[in-house]
PDB file of C-alpha atoms in Angstrom:
ATOM      1  CA  MET A   1     -15.690   5.055  14.960  1.00 88.00           C
ATOM      2  CA  THR A   2     -14.218   1.647  14.238  1.00 93.00           C
ATOM      3  CA  GLN A   3     -10.475   1.133  14.006  1.00 96.00           C
ATOM      4  CA  PHE A   4      -8.597  -1.455  11.946  1.00 96.00           C
ATOM      5  CA  GLU A   5      -4.836  -2.054  12.099  1.00 97.00           C
ATOM      6  CA  SER A   6      -2.541  -3.996   9.829  1.00 97.00           C
ATOM      7  CA  SER A   7       0.216  -6.126  11.218  1.00 96.00           C
ATOM      8  CA  VAL A   8       3.659  -4.526  11.406  1.00 97.00           C
ATOM      9  CA  LYS A   9       5.595  -4.976   8.158  1.00 97.00           C
ATOM     10  CA  GLN A  10       9.363  -4.923   7.684  1.00 97.00           C
ATOM     11  CA  VAL A  11      10.654  -2.591   4.970  1.00 97.00           C
ATOM     12  CA  ALA A  12      14.089  -2.948   3.392  1.00 96.00           C
ATOM     13  CA  HIS A  13      14.573   0.828   3.237  1.00 96.00           C
ATOM     14  CA  PRO A  14      15.322   3.554   5.800  1.00 96.00           C
ATOM     15  CA  GLN A  15      12.467   5.334   7.559  1.00 97.00           C
ATOM     16  CA  GLU A  16      13.308   8.675   5.914  1.00 96.00           C
ATOM     17  CA  LYS A  17      13.014   7.233   2.369  1.00 95.00           C
ATOM     18  CA  VAL A  18       9.693   5.583   3.192  1.00 96.00           C
ATOM     19  CA  PHE A  19       8.314   8.804   4.672  1.00 97.00           C
ATOM     20  CA  GLU A  20       9.615  10.850   1.742  1.00 95.00           C
ATOM     21  CA  MET A  21       7.765   8.683  -0.753  1.00 93.00           C
ATOM     22  CA  LEU A  22       4.506   8.163   1.156  1.00 94.00           C
ATOM     23  CA  SER A  23       4.130  11.808   2.177  1.00 95.00           C
ATOM     24  CA  ASP A  24       4.235  13.027  -1.448  1.00 95.00           C
ATOM     25  CA  LEU A  25       1.490  11.316  -3.424  1.00 93.00           C
ATOM     26  CA  SER A  26       2.977  12.464  -6.738  1.00 92.00           C
ATOM     27  CA  ASN A  27       5.471   9.630  -6.143  1.00 88.00           C
ATOM     28  CA  LEU A  28       2.697   7.243  -7.194  1.00 82.00           C
ATOM     29  CA  ASP A  29       3.912   7.929 -10.707  1.00 82.00           C
ATOM     30  CA  ARG A  30       6.888   5.665  -9.932  1.00 79.00           C
ATOM     31  CA  VAL A  31       4.706   2.651  -9.052  1.00 76.00           C
ATOM     32  CA  LYS A  32       1.422   3.171 -10.925  1.00 74.00           C
ATOM     33  CA  ASP A  33       2.389   0.610 -13.575  1.00 75.00           C
ATOM     34  CA  ARG A  34       2.428  -2.036 -10.822  1.00 69.00           C
ATOM     35  CA  LEU A  35      -1.255  -1.508  -9.955  1.00 67.00           C
ATOM     36  CA  PRO A  36      -3.626  -4.073 -11.475  1.00 65.00           C
ATOM     37  CA  GLU A  37      -5.459  -2.201 -14.236  1.00 69.00           C
ATOM     38  CA  ASP A  38      -8.552  -4.380 -13.900  1.00 67.00           C
ATOM     39  CA  ARG A  39      -9.064  -3.253 -10.261  1.00 65.00           C
ATOM     40  CA  PHE A  40      -7.799   0.357 -10.265  1.00 67.00           C
ATOM     41  CA  LYS A  41      -9.117   2.854 -12.806  1.00 75.00           C
ATOM     42  CA  ASP A  42      -9.023   6.601 -13.362  1.00 81.00           C
ATOM     43  CA  LEU A  43      -5.956   7.159 -11.195  1.00 82.00           C
ATOM     44  CA  SER A  44      -5.054  10.818 -10.716  1.00 88.00           C
ATOM     45  CA  PHE A  45      -2.791  12.357  -8.115  1.00 91.00           C
ATOM     46  CA  ASP A  46      -0.709  15.304  -7.039  1.00 94.00           C
ATOM     47  CA  ARG A  47       1.499  15.965  -4.008  1.00 95.00           C
ATOM     48  CA  ASP A  48      -1.423  16.114  -1.538  1.00 97.00           C
ATOM     49  CA  SER A  49      -4.183  13.928  -2.978  1.00 95.00           C
ATOM     50  CA  VAL A  50      -5.011  10.803  -4.941  1.00 91.00           C
ATOM     51  CA  SER A  51      -8.260   9.818  -6.660  1.00 90.00           C
ATOM     52  CA  ILE A  52      -8.957   6.350  -7.909  1.00 85.00           C
ATOM     53  CA  SER A  53     -11.880   4.175  -8.968  1.00 82.00           C
ATOM     54  CA  MET A  54     -11.829   0.647  -7.613  1.00 72.00           C
ATOM     55  CA  ASP A  55     -14.206  -2.204  -8.183  1.00 68.00           C
ATOM     56  CA  PRO A  56     -16.495  -2.755  -6.310  1.00 65.00           C
ATOM     57  CA  VAL A  57     -16.221   0.286  -3.976  1.00 69.00           C
ATOM     58  CA  GLY A  58     -16.304   3.036  -6.612  1.00 77.00           C
ATOM     59  CA  SER A  59     -14.386   6.319  -6.491  1.00 85.00           C
ATOM     60  CA  ILE A  60     -12.210   7.274  -3.542  1.00 87.00           C
ATOM     61  CA  THR A  61     -10.266  10.487  -3.008  1.00 92.00           C
ATOM     62  CA  LEU A  62      -7.635  10.657  -0.276  1.00 93.00           C
ATOM     63  CA  ASN A  63      -6.040  13.885   0.892  1.00 96.00           C
ATOM     64  CA  VAL A  64      -2.932  14.219   3.026  1.00 97.00           C
ATOM     65  CA  VAL A  65      -4.092  15.980   6.197  1.00 97.00           C
ATOM     66  CA  GLU A  66      -0.990  15.597   8.355  1.00 97.00           C
ATOM     67  CA  ARG A  67       2.705  14.896   7.896  1.00 97.00           C
ATOM     68  CA  GLU A  68       4.752  14.133  10.997  1.00 97.00           C
ATOM     69  CA  GLU A  69       8.250  13.734   9.585  1.00 97.00           C
ATOM     70  CA  PRO A  70       9.657  11.091   9.470  1.00 97.00           C
ATOM     71  CA  LYS A  71       7.203   8.865  11.313  1.00 97.00           C
ATOM     72  CA  CYS A  72       3.593   9.297  10.178  1.00 98.00           C
ATOM     73  CA  VAL A  73       1.433  10.398   7.259  1.00 98.00           C
ATOM     74  CA  LYS A  74      -2.311  10.788   7.763  1.00 98.00           C
ATOM     75  CA  TYR A  75      -4.841  10.764   4.917  1.00 97.00           C
ATOM     76  CA  GLU A  76      -8.537  11.537   4.980  1.00 97.00           C
ATOM     77  CA  ALA A  77     -11.156  10.349   2.521  1.00 93.00           C
ATOM     78  CA  SER A  78     -13.025  13.233   0.953  1.00 88.00           C
ATOM     79  CA  GLN A  79     -14.927  11.065  -1.497  1.00 79.00           C
ATOM     80  CA  SER A  80     -15.819   7.597  -0.285  1.00 84.00           C
ATOM     81  CA  ILE A  81     -18.916   5.552   0.469  1.00 82.00           C
ATOM     82  CA  ILE A  82     -17.541   5.145   4.014  1.00 83.00           C
ATOM     83  CA  PRO A  83     -15.904   8.169   5.678  1.00 88.00           C
ATOM     84  CA  PHE A  84     -12.473   7.173   6.972  1.00 93.00           C
ATOM     85  CA  THR A  85      -9.018   8.307   7.988  1.00 96.00           C
ATOM     86  CA  LEU A  86      -5.930   6.307   7.080  1.00 96.00           C
ATOM     87  CA  TRP A  87      -2.536   6.728   8.634  1.00 97.00           C
ATOM     88  CA  ILE A  88       0.751   5.037   7.958  1.00 97.00           C
ATOM     89  CA  GLN A  89       3.276   4.913  10.766  1.00 98.00           C
ATOM     90  CA  MET A  90       6.969   4.294  10.090  1.00 97.00           C
ATOM     91  CA  LEU A  91       9.675   3.467  12.614  1.00 98.00           C
ATOM     92  CA  PRO A  92      13.389   2.862  12.110  1.00 97.00           C
ATOM     93  CA  VAL A  93      14.810  -0.592  12.753  1.00 97.00           C
ATOM     94  CA  THR A  94      18.370   0.062  11.566  1.00 97.00           C
ATOM     95  CA  ASP A  95      19.991   2.764   9.429  1.00 95.00           C
ATOM     96  CA  THR A  96      18.896   0.882   6.313  1.00 96.00           C
ATOM     97  CA  THR A  97      15.605  -0.761   7.349  1.00 97.00           C
ATOM     98  CA  SER A  98      12.333   0.262   8.931  1.00 97.00           C
ATOM     99  CA  LYS A  99       8.895  -1.057   9.734  1.00 98.00           C
ATOM    100  CA  LEU A 100       5.430   0.274   9.013  1.00 97.00           C
ATOM    101  CA  LYS A 101       1.854  -0.203  10.111  1.00 98.00           C
ATOM    102  CA  CYS A 102      -1.367   1.023   8.504  1.00 97.00           C
ATOM    103  CA  THR A 103      -4.420   2.054  10.514  1.00 98.00           C
ATOM    104  CA  ILE A 104      -7.912   2.973   9.338  1.00 96.00           C
ATOM    105  CA  GLN A 105     -10.504   4.674  11.484  1.00 96.00           C
ATOM    106  CA  ALA A 106     -13.890   4.495   9.782  1.00 92.00           C
ATOM    107  CA  ASP A 107     -17.373   5.749  10.520  1.00 90.00           C
ATOM    108  CA  ILE A 108     -19.237   2.517   9.826  1.00 92.00           C
ATOM    109  CA  ASN A 109     -22.967   2.123  10.286  1.00 90.00           C
ATOM    110  CA  PRO A 110     -23.523  -0.626  12.894  1.00 91.00           C
ATOM    111  CA  PHE A 111     -25.906  -2.439  10.532  1.00 93.00           C
ATOM    112  CA  ILE A 112     -23.292  -2.892   7.796  1.00 90.00           C
ATOM    113  CA  LYS A 113     -20.279  -3.292  10.101  1.00 91.00           C
ATOM    114  CA  PRO A 114     -20.402  -7.126  10.053  1.00 92.00           C
ATOM    115  CA  MET A 115     -20.410  -7.093   6.230  1.00 90.00           C
ATOM    116  CA  VAL A 116     -17.585  -4.597   5.667  1.00 87.00           C
ATOM    117  CA  SER A 117     -15.235  -5.324   8.582  1.00 90.00           C
ATOM    118  CA  GLY A 118     -13.673  -8.442   7.025  1.00 91.00           C
ATOM    119  CA  PRO A 119     -13.102  -6.963   3.561  1.00 87.00           C
ATOM    120  CA  LEU A 120     -11.807  -3.701   5.048  1.00 87.00           C
ATOM    121  CA  GLN A 121      -9.311  -5.536   7.271  1.00 93.00           C
ATOM    122  CA  GLU A 122      -8.200  -7.649   4.305  1.00 91.00           C
ATOM    123  CA  ALA A 123      -7.728  -4.555   2.126  1.00 86.00           C
ATOM    124  CA  LEU A 124      -5.692  -2.864   4.868  1.00 91.00           C
ATOM    125  CA  ASP A 125      -3.460  -5.931   5.250  1.00 93.00           C
ATOM    126  CA  LYS A 126      -2.908  -6.104   1.480  1.00 90.00           C
ATOM    127  CA  MET A 127      -2.082  -2.397   1.437  1.00 89.00           C
ATOM    128  CA  ALA A 128       0.516  -2.860   4.173  1.00 93.00           C
ATOM    129  CA  ASP A 129       2.019  -5.818   2.300  1.00 93.00           C
ATOM    130  CA  ALA A 130       2.223  -3.754  -0.896  1.00 88.00           C
ATOM    131  CA  LEU A 131       3.750  -0.765   0.893  1.00 92.00           C
ATOM    132  CA  ALA A 132       6.406  -3.029   2.415  1.00 93.00           C
ATOM    133  CA  MET A 133       7.457  -4.197  -1.061  1.00 90.00           C
ATOM    134  CA  ILE A 134       7.697  -0.802  -2.805  1.00 87.00           C
ATOM    135  CA  PRO A 135      11.203   0.134  -3.899  1.00 87.00           C
ATOM    136  CA  TYR A 136      11.714   3.348  -1.943  1.00 88.00           C
ATOM    137  CA  THR A 137      14.832   4.242  -3.892  1.00 77.00           C
ATOM    138  CA  ASP A 138      15.301   6.908  -6.542  1.00 64.00           C
ATOM    139  CA  GLY A 139      13.585   6.590  -9.907  1.00 50.00           C
ATOM    140  CA  ASN A 140      16.446   4.852 -11.731  1.00 44.00           C
ATOM    141  CA  ASN A 141      16.321   1.928  -9.306  1.00 42.00           C
ATOM    142  CA  VAL A 142      12.587   1.277  -9.484  1.00 39.00           C
TER     143      VAL A 142
END
């Protein structure tokens, strides 16, 4: 297994709000209009899973496999060209701010590892950046 970690990102919302949103994938409904339509297609989700088609990787389905309130949500890919687990860790900084870090552990064939490591790290960093910018407030404030 190969592990990739994003840098730690500051979030302008409390840890509990971040956990609440990221542990219930049906909350994607609040931010789906912010996803670039040319890169993300066929988005479907419920509380415990999300499926999406992305160019050039194809379809990916993620399922929540563990919730450790309020500090970690773990997802596992059930449909992906590369089997992987993703977890998002959240820690409080103050009563109104927190920080997060994303980690992927992937089962990458050693022959393709040099080709996919860079793009996978870049995607993880972009994901962490995006998660840090989400408005984790109630629907009227989105």
